[in-house]
């Protein structure tokens, strides 16, 4: 942990090819899931070369990696089978708020 700052975890998800319709169909439920979690500090989609959403990056301020794992497992996108790859990385912010 950086002095005075909580540990950050990044949830990095890559969509399965051809699954934009699955993302769009579950987007509202996913956004509600994000808004309900007090540890989410930033979130947004990755964009592919065509300008379409193709994955997700969510930053959590928490010491508890299991919290991030539980969030990921219960994400409406994950339950709908959207993701090809999901990983959680602990991140040490050096510069920035």
PDB file of N, CA, C and O in Angstrom, residues 9-17 23 30 33 46 54-58 60 65-90:
ATOM      1  N   UNK A   9      -6.723  -2.101  -7.560  1.00  0.00           N
ATOM      2  CA  UNK A   9      -6.775  -3.305  -8.383  1.00  0.00           C
ATOM      3  C   UNK A   9      -7.458  -2.945  -9.697  1.00  0.00           C
ATOM      4  O   UNK A   9      -8.454  -2.216  -9.700  1.00  0.00           O
ATOM      5  N   UNK A  10      -6.924  -3.447 -10.781  1.00  0.00           N
ATOM      6  CA  UNK A  10      -7.517  -3.245 -12.100  1.00  0.00           C
ATOM      7  C   UNK A  10      -8.154  -4.552 -12.549  1.00  0.00           C
ATOM      8  O   UNK A  10      -7.503  -5.596 -12.545  1.00  0.00           O
ATOM      9  N   UNK A  11      -9.406  -4.473 -12.926  1.00  0.00           N
ATOM     10  CA  UNK A  11     -10.109  -5.591 -13.539  1.00  0.00           C
ATOM     11  C   UNK A  11     -10.100  -5.321 -15.037  1.00  0.00           C
ATOM     12  O   UNK A  11     -10.632  -4.300 -15.491  1.00  0.00           O
ATOM     13  N   UNK A  12      -9.434  -6.193 -15.789  1.00  0.00           N
ATOM     14  CA  UNK A  12      -9.235  -6.005 -17.225  1.00  0.00           C
ATOM     15  C   UNK A  12      -9.928  -7.150 -17.953  1.00  0.00           C
ATOM     16  O   UNK A  12      -9.578  -8.315 -17.756  1.00  0.00           O
ATOM     17  N   UNK A  13     -10.916  -6.803 -18.766  1.00  0.00           N
ATOM     18  CA  UNK A  13     -11.731  -7.813 -19.435  1.00  0.00           C
ATOM     19  C   UNK A  13     -11.707  -7.582 -20.945  1.00  0.00           C
ATOM     20  O   UNK A  13     -11.834  -6.447 -21.404  1.00  0.00           O
ATOM     21  N   UNK A  14     -11.579  -8.662 -21.688  1.00  0.00           N
ATOM     22  CA  UNK A  14     -11.599  -8.617 -23.148  1.00  0.00           C
ATOM     23  C   UNK A  14     -12.836  -9.365 -23.633  1.00  0.00           C
ATOM     24  O   UNK A  14     -13.060 -10.504 -23.240  1.00  0.00           O
ATOM     25  N   UNK A  15     -13.616  -8.703 -24.484  1.00  0.00           N
ATOM     26  CA  UNK A  15     -14.834  -9.324 -25.016  1.00  0.00           C
ATOM     27  C   UNK A  15     -14.491 -10.431 -26.015  1.00  0.00           C
ATOM     28  O   UNK A  15     -13.475 -10.358 -26.713  1.00  0.00           O
ATOM     29  N   UNK A  16     -15.372 -11.406 -26.093  1.00  0.00           N
ATOM     30  CA  UNK A  16     -15.276 -12.408 -27.152  1.00  0.00           C
ATOM     31  C   UNK A  16     -15.568 -11.716 -28.479  1.00  0.00           C
ATOM     32  O   UNK A  16     -16.423 -10.826 -28.545  1.00  0.00           O
ATOM     33  N   UNK A  17     -14.877 -12.107 -29.544  1.00  0.00           N
ATOM     34  CA  UNK A  17     -15.168 -11.512 -30.849  1.00  0.00           C
ATOM     35  C   UNK A  17     -16.628 -11.741 -31.230  1.00  0.00           C
ATOM     36  O   UNK A  17     -17.204 -12.786 -30.943  1.00  0.00           O
ATOM     37  N   UNK A  23     -22.917  -7.365 -25.143  1.00  0.00           N
ATOM     38  CA  UNK A  23     -22.521  -6.203 -24.335  1.00  0.00           C
ATOM     39  C   UNK A  23     -23.674  -5.199 -24.268  1.00  0.00           C
ATOM     40  O   UNK A  23     -24.053  -4.733 -23.191  1.00  0.00           O
ATOM     41  N   UNK A  30     -25.023  -3.940 -16.128  1.00  0.00           N
ATOM     42  CA  UNK A  30     -23.600  -3.799 -15.798  1.00  0.00           C
ATOM     43  C   UNK A  30     -23.337  -2.441 -15.137  1.00  0.00           C
ATOM     44  O   UNK A  30     -22.633  -2.360 -14.125  1.00  0.00           O
ATOM     45  N   UNK A  33     -24.492  -2.431 -11.636  1.00  0.00           N
ATOM     46  CA  UNK A  33     -23.552  -3.215 -10.826  1.00  0.00           C
ATOM     47  C   UNK A  33     -22.343  -2.348 -10.454  1.00  0.00           C
ATOM     48  O   UNK A  33     -21.887  -2.367  -9.302  1.00  0.00           O
ATOM     49  N   UNK A  46     -13.020  -0.483 -23.271  1.00  0.00           N
ATOM     50  CA  UNK A  46     -11.982  -0.368 -24.290  1.00  0.00           C
ATOM     51  C   UNK A  46     -12.700  -0.231 -25.625  1.00  0.00           C
ATOM     52  O   UNK A  46     -13.808  -0.746 -25.808  1.00  0.00           O
ATOM     53  N   UNK A  54     -15.131  -3.044 -26.793  1.00  0.00           N
ATOM     54  CA  UNK A  54     -14.522  -4.366 -26.986  1.00  0.00           C
ATOM     55  C   UNK A  54     -13.936  -4.964 -25.716  1.00  0.00           C
ATOM     56  O   UNK A  54     -13.275  -5.996 -25.763  1.00  0.00           O
ATOM     57  N   UNK A  55     -14.172  -4.331 -24.590  1.00  0.00           N
ATOM     58  CA  UNK A  55     -13.636  -4.822 -23.326  1.00  0.00           C
ATOM     59  C   UNK A  55     -13.911  -3.808 -22.231  1.00  0.00           C
ATOM     60  O   UNK A  55     -14.557  -2.793 -22.465  1.00  0.00           O
ATOM     61  N   UNK A  56     -13.399  -4.086 -21.047  1.00  0.00           N
ATOM     62  CA  UNK A  56     -13.649  -3.219 -19.898  1.00  0.00           C
ATOM     63  C   UNK A  56     -12.401  -3.051 -19.049  1.00  0.00           C
ATOM     64  O   UNK A  56     -11.610  -3.989 -18.904  1.00  0.00           O
ATOM     65  N   UNK A  57     -12.272  -1.861 -18.467  1.00  0.00           N
ATOM     66  CA  UNK A  57     -11.252  -1.589 -17.457  1.00  0.00           C
ATOM     67  C   UNK A  57     -11.967  -0.969 -16.269  1.00  0.00           C
ATOM     68  O   UNK A  57     -12.681   0.032 -16.414  1.00  0.00           O
ATOM     69  N   UNK A  58     -11.818  -1.599 -15.105  1.00  0.00           N
ATOM     70  CA  UNK A  58     -12.437  -1.093 -13.885  1.00  0.00           C
ATOM     71  C   UNK A  58     -11.357  -1.021 -12.818  1.00  0.00           C
ATOM     72  O   UNK A  58     -10.653  -2.005 -12.573  1.00  0.00           O
ATOM     73  N   UNK A  60     -10.475  -0.445  -8.835  1.00  0.00           N
ATOM     74  CA  UNK A  60     -11.037  -0.553  -7.490  1.00  0.00           C
ATOM     75  C   UNK A  60     -10.022  -0.051  -6.478  1.00  0.00           C
ATOM     76  O   UNK A  60      -8.834  -0.394  -6.566  1.00  0.00           O
ATOM     77  N   UNK A  65      -8.546  -8.196  -2.575  1.00  0.00           N
ATOM     78  CA  UNK A  65      -8.629  -8.747  -3.938  1.00  0.00           C
ATOM     79  C   UNK A  65      -9.860  -9.644  -4.089  1.00  0.00           C
ATOM     80  O   UNK A  65     -10.443  -9.714  -5.164  1.00  0.00           O
ATOM     81  N   UNK A  66     -10.256 -10.339  -3.018  1.00  0.00           N
ATOM     82  CA  UNK A  66     -11.423 -11.213  -3.119  1.00  0.00           C
ATOM     83  C   UNK A  66     -12.694 -10.414  -3.424  1.00  0.00           C
ATOM     84  O   UNK A  66     -13.614 -10.935  -4.046  1.00  0.00           O
ATOM     85  N   UNK A  67     -12.726  -9.159  -3.006  1.00  0.00           N
ATOM     86  CA  UNK A  67     -13.853  -8.292  -3.347  1.00  0.00           C
ATOM     87  C   UNK A  67     -13.925  -8.104  -4.868  1.00  0.00           C
ATOM     88  O   UNK A  67     -15.000  -8.182  -5.457  1.00  0.00           O
ATOM     89  N   UNK A  68     -12.788  -7.855  -5.478  1.00  0.00           N
ATOM     90  CA  UNK A  68     -12.730  -7.667  -6.936  1.00  0.00           C
ATOM     91  C   UNK A  68     -13.106  -8.967  -7.653  1.00  0.00           C
ATOM     92  O   UNK A  68     -13.834  -8.953  -8.646  1.00  0.00           O
ATOM     93  N   UNK A  69     -12.628 -10.088  -7.136  1.00  0.00           N
ATOM     94  CA  UNK A  69     -12.969 -11.387  -7.724  1.00  0.00           C
ATOM     95  C   UNK A  69     -14.483 -11.623  -7.669  1.00  0.00           C
ATOM     96  O   UNK A  69     -15.083 -12.086  -8.643  1.00  0.00           O
ATOM     97  N   UNK A  70     -15.100 -11.290  -6.536  1.00  0.00           N
ATOM     98  CA  UNK A  70     -16.542 -11.466  -6.392  1.00  0.00           C
ATOM     99  C   UNK A  70     -17.305 -10.523  -7.321  1.00  0.00           C
ATOM    100  O   UNK A  70     -18.297 -10.920  -7.939  1.00  0.00           O
ATOM    101  N   UNK A  71     -16.843  -9.282  -7.424  1.00  0.00           N
ATOM    102  CA  UNK A  71     -17.466  -8.342  -8.347  1.00  0.00           C
ATOM    103  C   UNK A  71     -17.429  -8.897  -9.764  1.00  0.00           C
ATOM    104  O   UNK A  71     -18.431  -8.888 -10.477  1.00  0.00           O
ATOM    105  N   UNK A  72     -16.254  -9.380 -10.173  1.00  0.00           N
ATOM    106  CA  UNK A  72     -16.085  -9.907 -11.534  1.00  0.00           C
ATOM    107  C   UNK A  72     -17.005 -11.093 -11.790  1.00  0.00           C
ATOM    108  O   UNK A  72     -17.624 -11.195 -12.853  1.00  0.00           O
ATOM    109  N   UNK A  73     -17.115 -11.985 -10.837  1.00  0.00           N
ATOM    110  CA  UNK A  73     -17.949 -13.179 -11.010  1.00  0.00           C
ATOM    111  C   UNK A  73     -19.429 -12.831 -11.117  1.00  0.00           C
ATOM    112  O   UNK A  73     -20.181 -13.522 -11.809  1.00  0.00           O
ATOM    113  N   UNK A  74     -19.847 -11.758 -10.444  1.00  0.00           N
ATOM    114  CA  UNK A  74     -21.256 -11.377 -10.422  1.00  0.00           C
ATOM    115  C   UNK A  74     -21.614 -10.296 -11.426  1.00  0.00           C
ATOM    116  O   UNK A  74     -22.774  -9.874 -11.497  1.00  0.00           O
ATOM    117  N   UNK A  75     -20.660  -9.834 -12.197  1.00  0.00           N
ATOM    118  CA  UNK A  75     -20.914  -8.814 -13.215  1.00  0.00           C
ATOM    119  C   UNK A  75     -21.899  -9.370 -14.247  1.00  0.00           C
ATOM    120  O   UNK A  75     -21.713 -10.488 -14.743  1.00  0.00           O
ATOM    121  N   UNK A  76     -22.955  -8.638 -14.563  1.00  0.00           N
ATOM    122  CA  UNK A  76     -23.898  -9.112 -15.578  1.00  0.00           C
ATOM    123  C   UNK A  76     -23.230  -9.461 -16.911  1.00  0.00           C
ATOM    124  O   UNK A  76     -23.673 -10.382 -17.596  1.00  0.00           O
ATOM    125  N   UNK A  77     -22.181  -8.760 -17.279  1.00  0.00           N
ATOM    126  CA  UNK A  77     -21.445  -9.107 -18.502  1.00  0.00           C
ATOM    127  C   UNK A  77     -20.850 -10.506 -18.398  1.00  0.00           C
ATOM    128  O   UNK A  77     -20.953 -11.303 -19.328  1.00  0.00           O
ATOM    129  N   UNK A  78     -20.235 -10.799 -17.270  1.00  0.00           N
ATOM    130  CA  UNK A  78     -19.623 -12.126 -17.080  1.00  0.00           C
ATOM    131  C   UNK A  78     -20.693 -13.209 -17.070  1.00  0.00           C
ATOM    132  O   UNK A  78     -20.523 -14.262 -17.699  1.00  0.00           O
ATOM    133  N   UNK A  79     -21.792 -12.959 -16.380  1.00  0.00           N
ATOM    134  CA  UNK A  79     -22.877 -13.948 -16.320  1.00  0.00           C
ATOM    135  C   UNK A  79     -23.485 -14.207 -17.692  1.00  0.00           C
ATOM    136  O   UNK A  79     -23.995 -15.294 -17.960  1.00  0.00           O
ATOM    137  N   UNK A  80     -23.418 -13.204 -18.586  1.00  0.00           N
ATOM    138  CA  UNK A  80     -23.962 -13.356 -19.941  1.00  0.00           C
ATOM    139  C   UNK A  80     -22.960 -14.005 -20.895  1.00  0.00           C
ATOM    140  O   UNK A  80     -23.280 -14.228 -22.056  1.00  0.00           O
ATOM    141  N   UNK A  81     -21.743 -14.299 -20.403  1.00  0.00           N
ATOM    142  CA  UNK A  81     -20.744 -14.955 -21.243  1.00  0.00           C
ATOM    143  C   UNK A  81     -20.036 -14.025 -22.207  1.00  0.00           C
ATOM    144  O   UNK A  81     -19.532 -14.468 -23.245  1.00  0.00           O
ATOM    145  N   UNK A  82     -19.951 -12.737 -21.893  1.00  0.00           N
ATOM    146  CA  UNK A  82     -19.346 -11.750 -22.794  1.00  0.00           C
ATOM    147  C   UNK A  82     -17.833 -11.889 -22.930  1.00  0.00           C
ATOM    148  O   UNK A  82     -17.289 -11.701 -24.013  1.00  0.00           O
ATOM    149  N   UNK A  83     -17.150 -12.243 -21.853  1.00  0.00           N
ATOM    150  CA  UNK A  83     -15.698 -12.104 -21.839  1.00  0.00           C
ATOM    151  C   UNK A  83     -14.937 -13.327 -22.333  1.00  0.00           C
ATOM    152  O   UNK A  83     -15.229 -14.459 -21.964  1.00  0.00           O
ATOM    153  N   UNK A  84     -13.928 -13.039 -23.129  1.00  0.00           N
ATOM    154  CA  UNK A  84     -12.975 -14.055 -23.582  1.00  0.00           C
ATOM    155  C   UNK A  84     -11.857 -14.214 -22.553  1.00  0.00           C
ATOM    156  O   UNK A  84     -11.349 -15.306 -22.333  1.00  0.00           O
ATOM    157  N   UNK A  85     -11.493 -13.095 -21.915  1.00  0.00           N
ATOM    158  CA  UNK A  85     -10.393 -13.103 -20.952  1.00  0.00           C
ATOM    159  C   UNK A  85     -10.704 -12.108 -19.838  1.00  0.00           C
ATOM    160  O   UNK A  85     -11.216 -11.020 -20.098  1.00  0.00           O
ATOM    161  N   UNK A  86     -10.410 -12.509 -18.597  1.00  0.00           N
ATOM    162  CA  UNK A  86     -10.587 -11.647 -17.435  1.00  0.00           C
ATOM    163  C   UNK A  86      -9.340 -11.785 -16.574  1.00  0.00           C
ATOM    164  O   UNK A  86      -8.913 -12.899 -16.274  1.00  0.00           O
ATOM    165  N   UNK A  87      -8.774 -10.641 -16.185  1.00  0.00           N
ATOM    166  CA  UNK A  87      -7.649 -10.702 -15.254  1.00  0.00           C
ATOM    167  C   UNK A  87      -7.728  -9.561 -14.256  1.00  0.00           C
ATOM    168  O   UNK A  87      -8.344  -8.538 -14.525  1.00  0.00           O
ATOM    169  N   UNK A  88      -7.134  -9.806 -13.113  1.00  0.00           N
ATOM    170  CA  UNK A  88      -7.084  -8.810 -12.048  1.00  0.00           C
ATOM    171  C   UNK A  88      -5.621  -8.533 -11.765  1.00  0.00           C
ATOM    172  O   UNK A  88      -4.850  -9.466 -11.511  1.00  0.00           O
ATOM    173  N   UNK A  89      -5.259  -7.261 -11.810  1.00  0.00           N
ATOM    174  CA  UNK A  89      -3.886  -6.837 -11.541  1.00  0.00           C
ATOM    175  C   UNK A  89      -3.879  -5.858 -10.391  1.00  0.00           C
ATOM    176  O   UNK A  89      -4.689  -4.926 -10.360  1.00  0.00           O
ATOM    177  N   UNK A  90      -2.970  -6.056  -9.451  1.00  0.00           N
ATOM    178  CA  UNK A  90      -2.765  -5.072  -8.392  1.00  0.00           C
ATOM    179  C   UNK A  90      -1.895  -3.966  -8.969  1.00  0.00           C
ATOM    180  O   UNK A  90      -0.907  -4.238  -9.649  1.00  0.00           O
TER     181      UNK A  90
END
